Tab-separated table of C-alpha atoms in Angstrom:
chain	number	residue	atom	x	y	z
A	12	MET	CA	0.379	-0.266	0.216
A	13	THR	CA	1.345	3.586	-0.392
A	14	GLU	CA	0.592	7.145	0.587
A	15	ALA	CA	-1.236	9.259	-1.716
A	16	ALA	CA	-0.900	12.948	-1.408
A	17	ASN	CA	-4.156	13.665	0.585
A	18	GLY	CA	-2.927	10.972	3.539
A	19	GLN	CA	-5.329	8.263	2.173
A	20	ALA	CA	-4.103	4.788	1.661
A	21	GLU	CA	-4.431	3.900	-1.823
A	22	THR	CA	-5.816	0.604	-2.098
A	23	ALA	CA	-4.463	-1.819	-4.650
A	24	PRO	CA	-6.423	-3.458	-7.120
A	25	GLY	CA	-9.006	-6.111	-5.038
A	26	GLU	CA	-8.655	-4.926	-1.910
A	27	GLU	CA	-11.392	-4.983	0.433
A	28	ARG	CA	-11.671	-1.802	2.915
A	29	THR	CA	-14.605	-3.164	4.763
A	30	LEU	CA	-14.097	-1.970	8.579
A	31	LEU	CA	-16.085	-3.095	11.724
A	32	ILE	CA	-15.914	-0.785	14.791
A	33	VAL	CA	-17.387	-2.572	17.890
A	34	ASP	CA	-17.732	-0.376	21.078
A	35	ASP	CA	-20.202	1.245	23.854
A	36	ASP	CA	-19.023	4.261	23.914
A	37	ARG	CA	-21.339	6.245	21.509
A	38	PRO	CA	-19.714	9.788	21.170
A	39	PHE	CA	-15.996	7.866	20.677
A	40	LEU	CA	-17.517	5.022	17.691
A	41	ALA	CA	-18.977	8.125	16.103
A	42	ARG	CA	-15.662	9.971	16.059
A	43	LEU	CA	-13.781	6.759	14.694
A	44	ALA	CA	-16.412	6.357	12.664
A	45	ARG	CA	-16.039	8.950	10.883
A	46	ALA	CA	-12.226	9.167	10.867
A	47	MET	CA	-11.772	6.267	9.551
A	48	GLU	CA	-14.431	6.751	6.212
A	49	GLY	CA	-12.067	9.656	5.525
A	50	ARG	CA	-8.985	7.117	5.658
A	51	GLY	CA	-11.094	4.884	2.601
A	52	PHE	CA	-12.984	1.938	4.425
A	53	ALA	CA	-16.244	1.184	4.412
A	54	VAL	CA	-17.649	1.119	7.840
A	55	GLU	CA	-20.043	-0.777	10.280
A	56	THR	CA	-20.362	-0.416	13.584
A	57	ALA	CA	-22.304	-1.899	16.310
A	58	GLU	CA	-22.102	-1.453	20.129
A	59	THR	CA	-22.609	-4.596	21.596
A	60	VAL	CA	-20.921	-8.088	21.151
A	61	ALA	CA	-24.606	-9.443	19.968
A	62	GLU	CA	-24.912	-6.944	17.462
A	63	ALA	CA	-21.606	-7.393	16.100
A	64	LEU	CA	-21.675	-10.967	15.725
A	65	ALA	CA	-24.718	-10.347	13.832
A	66	LYS	CA	-23.093	-8.146	11.161
A	67	VAL	CA	-19.837	-10.601	11.319
A	68	LYS	CA	-22.294	-13.572	10.439
A	69	ALA	CA	-23.826	-11.566	7.158
A	70	ALA	CA	-20.499	-10.448	5.735
A	71	ALA	CA	-17.457	-10.763	8.054
A	72	PRO	CA	-15.103	-7.391	8.200
A	73	ALA	CA	-11.579	-7.341	6.482
A	74	PHE	CA	-10.820	-5.211	9.295
A	75	ALA	CA	-11.928	-4.611	12.710
A	76	VAL	CA	-11.050	-2.667	15.824
A	77	VAL	CA	-13.069	-3.958	18.761
A	78	ASP	CA	-13.616	-2.628	22.148
A	79	MET	CA	-12.517	-5.599	25.056
A	80	ARG	CA	-15.157	-4.977	27.805
A	81	LEU	CA	-19.429	-4.575	26.150
A	82	GLY	CA	-22.162	-4.534	28.243
A	83	ASP	CA	-22.617	-7.615	27.474
A	84	GLY	CA	-19.957	-9.656	27.096
A	85	ASN	CA	-16.217	-9.607	25.387
A	86	GLY	CA	-14.623	-8.356	23.002
A	87	LEU	CA	-13.006	-11.126	22.189
A	88	ASP	CA	-15.720	-13.224	21.225
A	89	VAL	CA	-16.397	-10.442	18.660
A	90	VAL	CA	-12.640	-11.301	17.239
A	91	SER	CA	-12.686	-14.889	17.546
A	92	ALA	CA	-15.312	-14.960	15.230
A	93	ILE	CA	-14.343	-12.755	12.607
A	94	ARG	CA	-11.266	-15.220	12.266
A	95	GLU	CA	-13.579	-18.179	11.722
A	96	LYS	CA	-14.711	-16.397	8.982
A	97	ARG	CA	-11.947	-15.044	7.326
A	98	GLU	CA	-8.581	-15.377	8.475
A	99	ASP	CA	-7.390	-13.126	6.441
A	100	ALA	CA	-8.763	-9.855	8.840
A	101	ARG	CA	-7.026	-7.834	10.449
A	102	ALA	CA	-8.444	-7.079	14.179
A	103	ILE	CA	-7.090	-5.115	16.477
A	104	ILE	CA	-8.698	-4.480	20.689
A	105	LEU	CA	-8.613	-1.590	22.345
A	106	THR	CA	-9.280	-1.690	25.757
A	107	GLY	CA	-9.054	0.334	29.143
A	108	TYR	CA	-7.871	-1.829	31.438
A	109	GLY	CA	-4.755	-2.972	29.663
A	110	ASN	CA	-2.706	-5.533	30.878
A	111	ILE	CA	-0.492	-8.588	29.909
A	112	ALA	CA	-2.754	-11.571	30.202
A	113	THR	CA	-5.138	-9.910	27.898
A	114	ALA	CA	-3.176	-9.325	25.484
A	115	VAL	CA	-1.868	-12.145	24.759
A	116	THR	CA	-5.105	-13.690	24.874
A	117	ALA	CA	-6.473	-11.181	21.904
A	118	VAL	CA	-3.198	-12.096	19.907
A	119	LYS	CA	-4.241	-16.307	20.150
A	120	LEU	CA	-7.327	-15.520	19.521
A	121	GLY	CA	-6.424	-13.081	15.785
A	122	ALA	CA	-6.039	-9.723	16.830
A	123	VAL	CA	-2.919	-7.890	15.108
A	124	ASP	CA	-2.746	-5.246	17.737
A	125	TYR	CA	-4.008	-4.282	21.218
A	126	LEU	CA	-4.309	-0.416	21.472
A	127	ALA	CA	-4.754	1.176	25.145
A	128	LYS	CA	-7.553	3.863	25.422
A	129	PRO	CA	-7.811	6.424	24.911
A	130	ALA	CA	-6.158	5.797	21.346
A	131	ASP	CA	-6.509	7.907	18.767
A	132	ALA	CA	-7.495	7.692	15.046
A	133	ASP	CA	-4.285	7.996	13.766
A	134	ASP	CA	-2.493	4.915	15.788
A	135	ILE	CA	-5.651	2.744	14.925
A	136	TYR	CA	-4.822	3.291	11.511
A	137	ALA	CA	-0.916	2.785	12.176
A	138	ALA	CA	-2.224	-0.125	14.011
A	139	LEU	CA	-4.914	-1.153	11.103
A	140	THR	CA	-2.466	-1.347	7.940
A	141	ARG	CA	0.919	-1.799	9.336
A	142	GLN	CA	2.488	-5.075	7.463
A	143	PRO	CA	3.105	-8.189	9.125
A	144	GLY	CA	6.592	-8.760	10.867
A	145	GLU	CA	6.417	-4.311	10.965
A	146	LYS	CA	7.429	-3.142	14.358
A	147	ALA	CA	5.090	-0.632	15.946
A	148	GLU	CA	6.975	2.920	16.865
A	149	PRO	CA	7.702	3.329	20.417
A	150	PRO	CA	4.453	6.023	21.706
A	151	GLU	CA	5.499	9.707	21.796
A	152	ASN	CA	3.310	10.179	25.305
A	153	PRO	CA	3.294	6.572	27.040
A	154	MET	CA	1.106	6.432	30.509
A	155	SER	CA	2.836	7.415	33.608
A	156	ALA	CA	4.200	5.945	36.307
A	157	ASP	CA	1.310	7.170	38.163
A	158	ARG	CA	-1.380	6.744	35.118
A	159	VAL	CA	-0.486	3.120	35.285
A	160	ARG	CA	-0.727	2.718	38.475
A	161	TRP	CA	-4.200	3.894	38.489
A	162	GLU	CA	-5.158	1.636	35.611
A	163	HIS	CA	-4.469	-1.407	37.467
A	164	ILE	CA	-5.964	-0.538	40.768
A	165	GLN	CA	-9.545	0.104	37.997
A	166	ARG	CA	-9.159	-3.174	36.886
A	167	VAL	CA	-8.611	-5.258	40.081
A	168	TYR	CA	-11.715	-2.821	41.366
A	169	GLU	CA	-13.632	-3.755	38.531
A	170	MET	CA	-12.432	-8.212	38.449
A	171	CYS	CA	-14.301	-8.034	42.017
A	172	ASP	CA	-17.628	-6.032	40.968
A	173	ARG	CA	-16.442	-2.854	42.570
A	174	ASN	CA	-16.032	-4.002	45.883
A	175	VAL	CA	-13.852	-1.598	47.836
A	176	SER	CA	-12.943	-4.138	50.901
A	177	GLU	CA	-12.021	-7.085	48.359
A	178	THR	CA	-9.686	-4.973	45.846
A	179	ALA	CA	-7.836	-3.680	49.101
A	180	ARG	CA	-7.221	-7.359	50.251
A	181	ARG	CA	-6.220	-8.261	46.995
A	182	LEU	CA	-4.050	-5.093	46.180
A	183	ASN	CA	-2.478	-5.181	50.127
A	184	MET	CA	-3.749	-1.652	50.995
A	185	HIS	CA	-5.880	-0.314	52.812
A	186	ARG	CA	-9.186	0.344	52.141
A	187	ARG	CA	-9.721	3.742	53.451
A	188	THR	CA	-6.379	4.876	51.492
A	189	LEU	CA	-8.311	2.608	48.004
A	190	GLN	CA	-11.355	4.867	48.464
A	191	ARG	CA	-8.843	7.894	48.199
A	192	ILE	CA	-7.414	7.056	45.702
A	193	LEU	CA	-10.846	5.718	43.643
A	194	ALA	CA	-12.489	9.201	43.982
A	195	LYS	CA	-9.679	11.033	42.263
A	196	ARG	CA	-9.806	11.610	38.586
A	197	ALA	CA	-7.260	9.469	37.026
A	198	PRO	CA	-3.815	10.945	36.445
A	199	ARG	CA	-2.815	11.873	32.875
């Protein structure tokens, strides 16, 4: 693929540019869909696992951007369904709860990349169009240590069904300290 002068990728003859975006955050979904349409993709959107699976069953896309955690299930189920219908599909997992175990699982199920939210359209486009074997650029603004800590605490809190006492026990932290951390906004 070569880049056109206007920044939009030129498609090789016969290359399909269908893209399924699955995310339960409507504003983000709409922004990303517009951005990807501007980059030459034929975009379909879904807000739930069930809606996404129905669209995959009807016509598996060549590309997919899927949120890991959705209201009715796990985005990995969508990636798995896409790969069953179409082995050449390129899927990316987006998540606000990044960890190594889920990244490995996503790649084993067929995702080509795993991006932490908030990811912008340029990062997503680069990941979708990156050739196999091509290395990703290091992030320009990686998460701060405070942000990584906060993300980890949030992930454990969610795993404990938002139970503060259980989360504090698992993190070996005093319950009141955890409550103060949870009451604050996420660090940048």
